[in-house]
XYZ file of C-alpha atoms in Angstrom:
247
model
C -13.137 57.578 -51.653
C -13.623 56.360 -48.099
C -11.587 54.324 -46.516
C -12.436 51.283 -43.960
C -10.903 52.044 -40.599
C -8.058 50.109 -40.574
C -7.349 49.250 -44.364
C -4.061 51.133 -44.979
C -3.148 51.210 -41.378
C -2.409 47.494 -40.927
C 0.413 45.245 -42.487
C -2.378 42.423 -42.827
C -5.658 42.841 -44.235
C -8.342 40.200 -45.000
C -9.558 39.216 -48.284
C -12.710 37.286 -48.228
C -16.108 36.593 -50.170
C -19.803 37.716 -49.007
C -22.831 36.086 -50.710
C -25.058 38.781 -49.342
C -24.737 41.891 -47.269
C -25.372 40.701 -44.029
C -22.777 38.163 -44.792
C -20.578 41.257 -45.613
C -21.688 43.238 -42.322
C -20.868 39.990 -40.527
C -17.645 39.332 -42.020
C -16.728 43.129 -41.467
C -17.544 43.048 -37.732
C -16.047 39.691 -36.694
C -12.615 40.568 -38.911
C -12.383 43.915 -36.791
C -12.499 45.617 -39.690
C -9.221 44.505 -40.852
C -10.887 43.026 -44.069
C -12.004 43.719 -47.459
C -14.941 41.799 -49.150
C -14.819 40.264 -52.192
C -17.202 40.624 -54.270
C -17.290 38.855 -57.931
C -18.289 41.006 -60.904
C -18.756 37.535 -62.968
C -21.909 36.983 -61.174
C -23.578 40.240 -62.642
C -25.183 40.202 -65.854
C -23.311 43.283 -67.043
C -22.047 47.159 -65.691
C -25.083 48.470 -64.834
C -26.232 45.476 -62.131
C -22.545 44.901 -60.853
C -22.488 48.539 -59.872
C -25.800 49.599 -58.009
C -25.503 46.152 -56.436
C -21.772 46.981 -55.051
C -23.130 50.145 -54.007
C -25.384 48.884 -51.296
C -22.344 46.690 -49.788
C -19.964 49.799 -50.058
C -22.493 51.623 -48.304
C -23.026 48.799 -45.522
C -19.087 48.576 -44.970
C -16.916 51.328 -45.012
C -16.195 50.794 -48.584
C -14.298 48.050 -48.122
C -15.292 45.981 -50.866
C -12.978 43.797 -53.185
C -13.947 44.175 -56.663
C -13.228 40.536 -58.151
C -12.852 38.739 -61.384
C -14.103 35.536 -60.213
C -11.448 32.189 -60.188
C -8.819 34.736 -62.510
C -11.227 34.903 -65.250
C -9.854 37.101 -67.441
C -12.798 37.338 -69.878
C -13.520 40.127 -66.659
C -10.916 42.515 -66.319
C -12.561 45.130 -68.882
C -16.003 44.922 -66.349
C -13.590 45.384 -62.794
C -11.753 48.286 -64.482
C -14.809 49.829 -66.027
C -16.946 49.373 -62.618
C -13.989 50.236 -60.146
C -14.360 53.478 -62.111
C -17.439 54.423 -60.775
C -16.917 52.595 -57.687
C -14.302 53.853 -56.523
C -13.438 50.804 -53.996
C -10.586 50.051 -51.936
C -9.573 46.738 -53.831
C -9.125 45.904 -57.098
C -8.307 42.835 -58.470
C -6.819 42.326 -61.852
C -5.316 40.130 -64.607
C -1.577 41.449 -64.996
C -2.368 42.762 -68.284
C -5.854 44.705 -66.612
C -3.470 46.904 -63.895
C -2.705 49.958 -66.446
C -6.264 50.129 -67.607
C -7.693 50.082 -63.874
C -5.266 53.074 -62.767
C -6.101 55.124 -65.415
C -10.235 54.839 -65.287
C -9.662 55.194 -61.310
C -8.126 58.363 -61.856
C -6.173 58.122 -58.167
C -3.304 56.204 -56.630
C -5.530 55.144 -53.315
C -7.240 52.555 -54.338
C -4.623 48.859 -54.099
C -4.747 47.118 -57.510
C -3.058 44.041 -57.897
C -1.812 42.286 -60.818
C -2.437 38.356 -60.797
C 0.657 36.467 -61.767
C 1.437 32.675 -61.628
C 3.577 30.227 -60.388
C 5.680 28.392 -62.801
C 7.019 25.619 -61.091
C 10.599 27.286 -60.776
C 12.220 29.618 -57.869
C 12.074 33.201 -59.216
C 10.112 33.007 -62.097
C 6.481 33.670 -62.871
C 3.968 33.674 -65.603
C 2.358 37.254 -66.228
C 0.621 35.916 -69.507
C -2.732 36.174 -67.503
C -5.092 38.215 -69.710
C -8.097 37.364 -71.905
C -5.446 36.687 -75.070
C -2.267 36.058 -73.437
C -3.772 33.271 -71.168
C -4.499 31.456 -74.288
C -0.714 31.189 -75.457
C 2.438 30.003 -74.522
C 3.710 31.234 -70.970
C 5.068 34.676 -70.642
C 7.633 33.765 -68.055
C 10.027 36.692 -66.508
C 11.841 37.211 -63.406
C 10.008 37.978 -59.826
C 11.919 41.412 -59.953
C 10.749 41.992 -63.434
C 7.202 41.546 -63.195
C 6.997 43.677 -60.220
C 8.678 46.283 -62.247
C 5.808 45.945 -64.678
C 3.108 46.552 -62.097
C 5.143 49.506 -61.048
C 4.995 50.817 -64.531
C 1.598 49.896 -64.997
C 0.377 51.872 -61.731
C -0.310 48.421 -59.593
C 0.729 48.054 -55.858
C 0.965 44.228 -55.388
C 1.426 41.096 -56.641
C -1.706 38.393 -56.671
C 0.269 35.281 -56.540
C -2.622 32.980 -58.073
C -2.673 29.675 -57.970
C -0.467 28.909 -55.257
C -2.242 25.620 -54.310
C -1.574 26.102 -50.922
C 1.395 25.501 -49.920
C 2.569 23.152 -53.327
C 5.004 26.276 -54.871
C 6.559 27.449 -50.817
C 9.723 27.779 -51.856
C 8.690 29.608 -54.957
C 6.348 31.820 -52.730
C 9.238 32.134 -50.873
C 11.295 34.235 -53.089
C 8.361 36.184 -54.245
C 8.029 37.089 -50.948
C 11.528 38.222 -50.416
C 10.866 39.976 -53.943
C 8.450 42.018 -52.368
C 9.823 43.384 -49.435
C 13.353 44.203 -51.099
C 11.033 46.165 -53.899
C 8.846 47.332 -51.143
C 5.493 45.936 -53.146
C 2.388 44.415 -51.985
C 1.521 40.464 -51.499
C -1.462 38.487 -51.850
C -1.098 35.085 -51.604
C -4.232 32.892 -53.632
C -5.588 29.945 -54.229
C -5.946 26.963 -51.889
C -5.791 28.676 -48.567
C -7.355 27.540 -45.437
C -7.267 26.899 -42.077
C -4.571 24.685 -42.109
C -2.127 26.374 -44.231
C -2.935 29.708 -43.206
C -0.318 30.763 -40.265
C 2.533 29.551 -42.738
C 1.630 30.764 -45.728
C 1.233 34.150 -43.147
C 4.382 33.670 -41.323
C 6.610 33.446 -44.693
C 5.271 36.657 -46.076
C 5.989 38.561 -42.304
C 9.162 36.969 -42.081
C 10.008 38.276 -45.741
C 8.997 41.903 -44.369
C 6.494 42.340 -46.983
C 5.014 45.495 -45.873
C 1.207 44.902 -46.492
C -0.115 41.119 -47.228
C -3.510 40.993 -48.019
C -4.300 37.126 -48.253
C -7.450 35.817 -50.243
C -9.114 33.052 -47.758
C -12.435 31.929 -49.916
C -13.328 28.577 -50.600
C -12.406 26.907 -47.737
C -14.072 29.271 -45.427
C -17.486 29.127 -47.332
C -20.478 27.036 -45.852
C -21.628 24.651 -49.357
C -25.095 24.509 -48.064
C -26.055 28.254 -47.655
C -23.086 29.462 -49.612
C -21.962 32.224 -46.918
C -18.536 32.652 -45.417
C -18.534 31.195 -42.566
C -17.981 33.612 -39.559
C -16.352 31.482 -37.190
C -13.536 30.937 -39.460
C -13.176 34.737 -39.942
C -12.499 35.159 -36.565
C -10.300 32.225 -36.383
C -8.080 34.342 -38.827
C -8.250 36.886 -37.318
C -6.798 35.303 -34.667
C -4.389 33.522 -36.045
C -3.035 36.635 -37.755
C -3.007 39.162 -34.671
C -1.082 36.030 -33.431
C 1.857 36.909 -35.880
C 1.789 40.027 -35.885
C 1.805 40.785 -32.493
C 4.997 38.603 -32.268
């Protein structure tokens, strides 16, 4: 597997969407490589498409692709983990109940996986109920502690805290947070990040000590008429992060 320049050497790293793969190369280049690109496997018809497709933007970017669900779904978790097999990316993203079945096809401990678990309203407790069935039932709520635990167990490396609405659940992104870097585990903050929120949302997880925060900036950043991330706001991230971390 290659690695991107700067992937596993920084304690932030990028997560945003391309809509083509000049918008990848672009994104790549203005985030100084301290980025992975997200790239949905809902939008493929099926294995075979998702794969020779992600191919040409691995090949474009130092393999530092994102493979995605798309908004959570988790109708998609068999496709990631069957694709990140042959892929081989950086990034994974999965469902909570996806992370054992993404290690195992993988077949190494590189790539980052995350497990997607979410907010519940109340300070150290989270849903992990976030799979095809389980998302259809009542919540599955457990302690922070526990549920990182779990993605220990299951082979993941961080938590994707998803939907955080911005900044609506701080206090509860708070603790997870401090979860984190006591249990020395992986954040990425989701959902309802942008340029406004972005330094705090940042500046909790650094001041927590998380080791490595990889935040997920999409929406907000992408231009509605041409549906591309826009690369101005990448490197208004990036700025904005070397800002904090240079601190």
């Amino acid at each position: 597997m290659q690695l991107s320049p700067n992937y596993y050497n920084e304690r932030v790293c990028l997560n945003v969407l391309a809509n083509s793969i000049d918008n990848a190369k672009a994104i790549y280049e203005a985030a100084q490589t301290h980025v992975v690109v997200g790239i949905l496997s809902k939008n493929y018809f099926d294995n075979e498409a998702a794969i020779a497709d992600m191919k040409r933007y691995a090949a474009a970017i130092d393999n530092a692709i994102s493979v995605g669900l798309g908004a959570g779904d988790p109708n998609q978790s068999t496709m990631v983990s069957e694709i990140s097999a042959v892929l081989q990316p950086q990034h994974v993203n999965q469902v909570f109940t996806g992370v054992a079945a993404s290690r195992a096809l993988l077949g190494q401990k590189e790539t980052i996986i995350n497990g997607l678990v979410s907010p519940t309203g109340e300070v150290g407790l989270v849903n992990i109920a976030t799979g095809s069935i389980s998302s259809k039932l009542p919540a599955a709520i457990v302690p922070v502690e526990t549920a990182i635990a779990l993605l220990k167990d299951m082979g993941g490396s961080s938590i994707k805290y998803f939907p955080m609405s911005g900044l609506k659940h701080k206090d509860e992104f708070e603790y997870v947070a401090k979860c984190c870097a006591e249990h020395d585990f992986y954040l990425e903050p989701t959902g309802g990040i942008d340029l406004d929120n972005y330094e705090a949302i940042l500046k909790i997880a650094l001041d927590a000590g998380v080791k490595r925060i990889i935040p997920h900036i999409y929406s907000s950043i992408i231009d509605k008429a041409t549906g591309a991330t826009r690369i101005s706001d990448v490197k208004q991230l990036l700025a904005i992060t070397q800002k904090l971390v240079d601190k």
